[in-house]
Amino acid sequence: VDSAQGDAFLESCLWALVDPKEDGPFSALLHKMLPKVLVLLRKDDLRAKALEVIKTVNSRAKNSPGVKLPLQELLQVFSSESASPFEKNFAMIFLDCGWPRASSEELGRLMPSVLAVLPRETQHQPALLHMILTAVDHIKPENGALWASEDNAAASATLYAFFLDVLLYIPPSSKPSAGPAPAVPPPPPGMSPQGVKQLQSKLPKPDPSDHLLSRRLALLRALPASTPPPAATLSLLGEEFSFLLAL
């Protein structure tokens, strides 16, 4: 697409966004428009107008829970080897917005695509891991165990380590301690400071306890019998989670 064509396309997008639409038609418009707009961010002379479109779309999408976003297409933009940092960052913003709104079927279908991106990502890896964690209930049986894939060993190892961190993590106590509290609390047994930081980055605040419990239960139901968490890992969860050993 040359600059003139890109400018004309973005202008048509802005006009299309002027007319208020119901969530269904607006979602259909985004499936056609949004991935193309993100790709135009790589062009210096079109970036300002592309950002204007993105700002309008983001404002509507954030405030309209019924709007569905084109997750498969957004993942394609995000994972493209030629994607600019602008494309990746805004694709992730929209993925983060649209992921919780997707159907179980769509999430299950997209999980292998998210896993495939993991080894190439550093900045956005925590967000991708949490996307998989929130949708682990929807893994399709035909996709097998994502964390035991022989085709993508590096991604599988990263994912399985993250899942183990979810099982091991203990939120910091809100109760006052007898002595002076350390500036940075030590990580729970079995976890690294990096693992704690990665897990905390997307946990609900101020209290993630209910979310953690639901995700732990989902993980232990989804983990295949051939690759269960080590008993030593489960034993570190504490007495309040001892019932998980029987699941």
Coordinates of C-alpha atoms in Angstrom, one line a residue:
V1 CA 0.0 0.0 0.0
D2 CA 1.5 3.4 -1.0
S3 CA 1.0 6.5 1.1
A4 CA -1.8 7.9 -1.0
Q5 CA -3.8 4.6 -0.8
G6 CA -3.1 4.3 2.9
D7 CA -4.2 7.9 3.6
A8 CA -7.4 7.4 1.7
F9 CA -8.1 4.2 3.6
L10 CA -7.5 5.8 7.0
E11 CA -9.7 8.7 6.0
S12 CA -12.5 6.3 5.1
C13 CA -12.0 4.6 8.6
L14 CA -12.4 7.9 10.3
W15 CA -15.7 8.6 8.4
A16 CA -16.9 5.1 9.2
L17 CA -16.3 5.6 12.9
V18 CA -18.3 8.9 12.9
D19 CA -21.6 7.0 12.4
P20 CA -22.5 5.3 15.8
K21 CA -23.3 1.6 15.3
E22 CA -24.6 -1.2 17.5
D23 CA -22.0 -3.5 19.0
G24 CA -22.5 -6.2 16.4
P25 CA -22.0 -4.1 13.3
F26 CA -19.1 -2.2 15.0
S27 CA -17.4 -5.5 15.7
A28 CA -17.7 -6.5 12.1
L29 CA -16.3 -3.2 11.0
L30 CA -13.3 -3.7 13.3
H31 CA -12.6 -7.2 11.8
K32 CA -12.2 -5.5 8.4
M33 CA -10.5 -2.3 9.6
L34 CA -8.3 -2.7 12.7
P35 CA -5.6 -5.1 11.5
K36 CA -4.9 -3.0 8.4
V37 CA -4.8 0.2 10.5
L38 CA -2.2 -1.3 12.8
V39 CA 0.0 -2.3 9.9
L40 CA 0.0 1.3 8.6
L41 CA 1.6 2.4 11.9
R42 CA 5.0 1.4 10.4
K43 CA 4.7 4.3 7.9
D44 CA 6.0 7.5 9.3
D45 CA 3.8 9.7 7.1
L46 CA 0.6 7.8 8.1
R47 CA 1.3 7.1 11.7
A48 CA -0.5 10.3 13.1
K49 CA -3.7 9.5 11.2
A50 CA -3.5 5.8 12.1
L51 CA -3.2 6.7 15.8
E52 CA -6.3 8.9 15.4
V53 CA -8.2 5.9 14.2
I54 CA -6.8 3.7 17.0
K55 CA -7.7 6.3 19.7
T56 CA -11.3 6.4 18.5
V57 CA -11.6 2.6 18.3
N58 CA -9.9 2.1 21.7
S59 CA -12.3 4.5 23.4
R60 CA -15.3 2.8 22.0
A61 CA -14.0 -0.8 22.6
K62 CA -13.0 -0.2 26.2
N63 CA -16.4 1.2 27.1
S64 CA -18.5 -1.3 25.2
P65 CA -18.1 -4.8 26.7
G66 CA -20.3 -6.2 23.8
V67 CA -17.7 -5.3 21.2
K68 CA -15.8 -8.3 19.9
L69 CA -12.3 -7.8 18.6
P70 CA -10.5 -9.7 15.8
L71 CA -8.2 -11.7 18.0
Q72 CA -6.8 -14.1 15.3
E73 CA -6.0 -11.2 13.0
L74 CA -4.5 -9.2 15.9
L75 CA -2.3 -12.1 16.8
Q76 CA -1.1 -12.3 13.2
V77 CA -0.1 -8.6 13.3
F78 CA 1.6 -9.0 16.7
S79 CA 3.5 -12.1 15.7
S80 CA 4.7 -10.8 12.3
E81 CA 8.5 -10.7 12.0
S82 CA 8.2 -7.4 10.2
A83 CA 6.0 -5.8 12.9
S84 CA 7.2 -2.5 14.3
P85 CA 7.1 -1.8 18.0
F86 CA 4.0 0.4 17.4
E87 CA 2.2 -2.5 15.8
K88 CA 3.1 -4.9 18.6
N89 CA 2.2 -2.5 21.4
F90 CA -1.2 -1.6 20.1
A91 CA -2.0 -5.1 19.0
M92 CA -1.3 -6.2 22.6
I93 CA -3.6 -3.5 23.9
F94 CA -6.5 -4.7 21.8
L95 CA -5.7 -8.4 22.5
D96 CA -5.8 -7.6 26.2
C97 CA -9.1 -5.9 25.8
G98 CA -10.7 -8.5 23.6
W99 CA -9.4 -11.7 25.1
P100 CA -11.9 -11.9 28.1
R101 CA -14.8 -11.3 25.7
A102 CA -14.1 -14.2 23.4
S103 CA -16.0 -17.5 23.4
S104 CA -14.6 -20.7 24.8
E105 CA -14.3 -22.1 21.3
E106 CA -12.3 -19.2 20.0
L107 CA -10.0 -19.1 23.0
G108 CA -9.3 -22.8 22.7
R109 CA -8.5 -22.4 19.0
L110 CA -6.2 -19.5 19.6
M111 CA -4.1 -21.0 22.4
P112 CA -1.5 -22.7 20.1
S113 CA -1.0 -19.4 18.3
V114 CA -0.3 -17.6 21.5
L115 CA 2.1 -20.3 22.6
A116 CA 4.0 -20.1 19.3
V117 CA 4.8 -16.5 19.9
L118 CA 6.2 -17.0 23.5
P119 CA 9.9 -17.7 22.7
R120 CA 10.3 -14.6 20.5
E121 CA 8.8 -12.2 23.1
T122 CA 10.4 -10.6 26.1
Q123 CA 8.5 -7.4 26.7
H124 CA 5.1 -8.9 26.2
Q125 CA 5.8 -12.4 27.5
P126 CA 4.0 -11.9 30.9
A127 CA 0.9 -10.6 29.1
L128 CA 0.9 -13.7 26.8
L129 CA 1.4 -16.1 29.7
H130 CA -1.5 -14.6 31.6
M131 CA -3.7 -14.8 28.5
I132 CA -3.1 -18.5 28.4
L133 CA -3.6 -18.8 32.1
T134 CA -7.0 -17.2 32.0
A135 CA -8.1 -19.5 29.2
V136 CA -6.6 -22.8 30.3
D137 CA -10.1 -24.1 31.0
H138 CA -10.8 -23.9 27.3
I139 CA -7.9 -25.9 25.8
K140 CA -9.2 -28.2 23.1
P141 CA -8.3 -31.9 23.6
E142 CA -7.2 -32.1 20.0
N143 CA -4.5 -29.5 20.7
G144 CA -2.9 -31.8 23.3
A145 CA -1.0 -30.5 26.3
L146 CA 0.3 -27.1 25.3
W147 CA 3.0 -27.2 28.0
A148 CA 4.2 -30.6 26.8
S149 CA 4.6 -29.8 23.1
E150 CA 7.6 -31.5 21.5
D151 CA 7.3 -29.1 18.4
N152 CA 8.0 -26.0 20.5
A153 CA 10.1 -27.1 23.5
A154 CA 11.2 -23.6 24.5
A155 CA 7.7 -22.3 24.6
S156 CA 6.5 -25.4 26.5
A157 CA 9.2 -25.0 29.1
T158 CA 8.4 -21.3 29.6
L159 CA 4.7 -22.1 30.0
Y160 CA 5.1 -25.0 32.3
A161 CA 7.5 -23.0 34.5
F162 CA 4.9 -20.2 34.7
F163 CA 2.2 -22.7 35.6
L164 CA 4.4 -24.0 38.4
D165 CA 4.9 -20.5 39.6
V166 CA 1.1 -20.0 39.7
L167 CA 0.9 -23.1 42.0
L168 CA 3.7 -21.9 44.2
Y169 CA 2.9 -18.2 44.6
I170 CA 1.8 -16.9 48.0
P171 CA 0.5 -13.3 48.0
P172 CA 2.2 -11.0 50.5
S173 CA 0.4 -10.8 53.8
S174 CA -1.5 -7.6 54.5
K175 CA -1.1 -8.2 58.3
P176 CA 1.5 -6.0 60.1
S177 CA 4.6 -7.9 61.0
A178 CA 6.3 -7.9 64.4
G179 CA 9.6 -6.6 63.1
P180 CA 10.5 -4.2 60.3
A181 CA 9.3 -5.5 56.9
P182 CA 12.0 -6.0 54.2
A183 CA 12.0 -3.5 51.3
V184 CA 11.5 -6.4 48.9
P185 CA 9.8 -9.5 50.3
P186 CA 11.7 -12.7 49.5
P187 CA 10.0 -14.9 46.9
P188 CA 8.0 -17.9 48.1
P189 CA 10.0 -21.2 48.3
G190 CA 10.6 -22.6 44.8
M191 CA 10.1 -19.2 43.0
S192 CA 12.6 -16.7 41.7
P193 CA 12.3 -12.9 42.0
Q194 CA 11.7 -12.8 38.2
G195 CA 9.0 -15.3 38.4
V196 CA 7.2 -13.4 41.2
K197 CA 7.4 -10.1 39.2
Q198 CA 6.1 -11.8 36.0
L199 CA 3.2 -13.3 37.9
Q200 CA 2.3 -10.2 39.8
S201 CA 2.3 -8.0 36.7
K202 CA -1.3 -9.1 35.7
L203 CA -2.9 -10.3 38.9
P204 CA -6.1 -8.6 40.1
K205 CA -5.5 -6.0 42.7
P206 CA -5.7 -5.6 45.7
D207 CA -6.5 -9.2 46.5
P208 CA -5.8 -11.9 43.9
S209 CA -6.7 -14.8 46.2
D210 CA -9.9 -15.9 44.5
H211 CA -8.4 -15.5 41.0
L212 CA -5.4 -17.6 42.0
L213 CA -7.5 -20.3 43.5
S214 CA -9.7 -20.6 40.4
R215 CA -6.6 -20.7 38.1
R216 CA -4.9 -23.4 40.3
L217 CA -7.9 -25.6 40.1
A218 CA -8.2 -25.1 36.4
L219 CA -4.5 -26.0 36.0
L220 CA -4.6 -29.1 38.0
R221 CA -7.6 -30.3 36.1
A222 CA -6.0 -29.5 32.8
L223 CA -2.5 -30.9 33.4
P224 CA -2.2 -34.3 31.8
A225 CA -1.5 -37.4 33.9
S226 CA 1.9 -37.8 32.1
T227 CA 3.2 -34.5 33.2
P228 CA 1.7 -33.6 36.6
P229 CA 3.3 -31.0 38.9
P230 CA 5.8 -32.6 41.1
A231 CA 4.5 -33.6 44.5
A232 CA 7.2 -31.5 46.1
T233 CA 5.7 -28.4 44.3
L234 CA 2.2 -29.2 45.6
S235 CA 3.6 -29.7 49.1
L236 CA 4.9 -26.1 49.1
L237 CA 1.4 -24.7 48.7
G238 CA 0.6 -24.7 52.4
E239 CA -2.0 -26.4 54.5
E240 CA -4.9 -24.3 53.1
F241 CA -4.3 -25.9 49.7
S242 CA -3.6 -29.4 50.9
F243 CA -6.8 -30.6 49.3
L244 CA -5.3 -30.0 45.8
L245 CA -3.1 -33.1 46.3
A246 CA -6.2 -35.3 46.1
L247 CA -7.5 -33.8 42.8

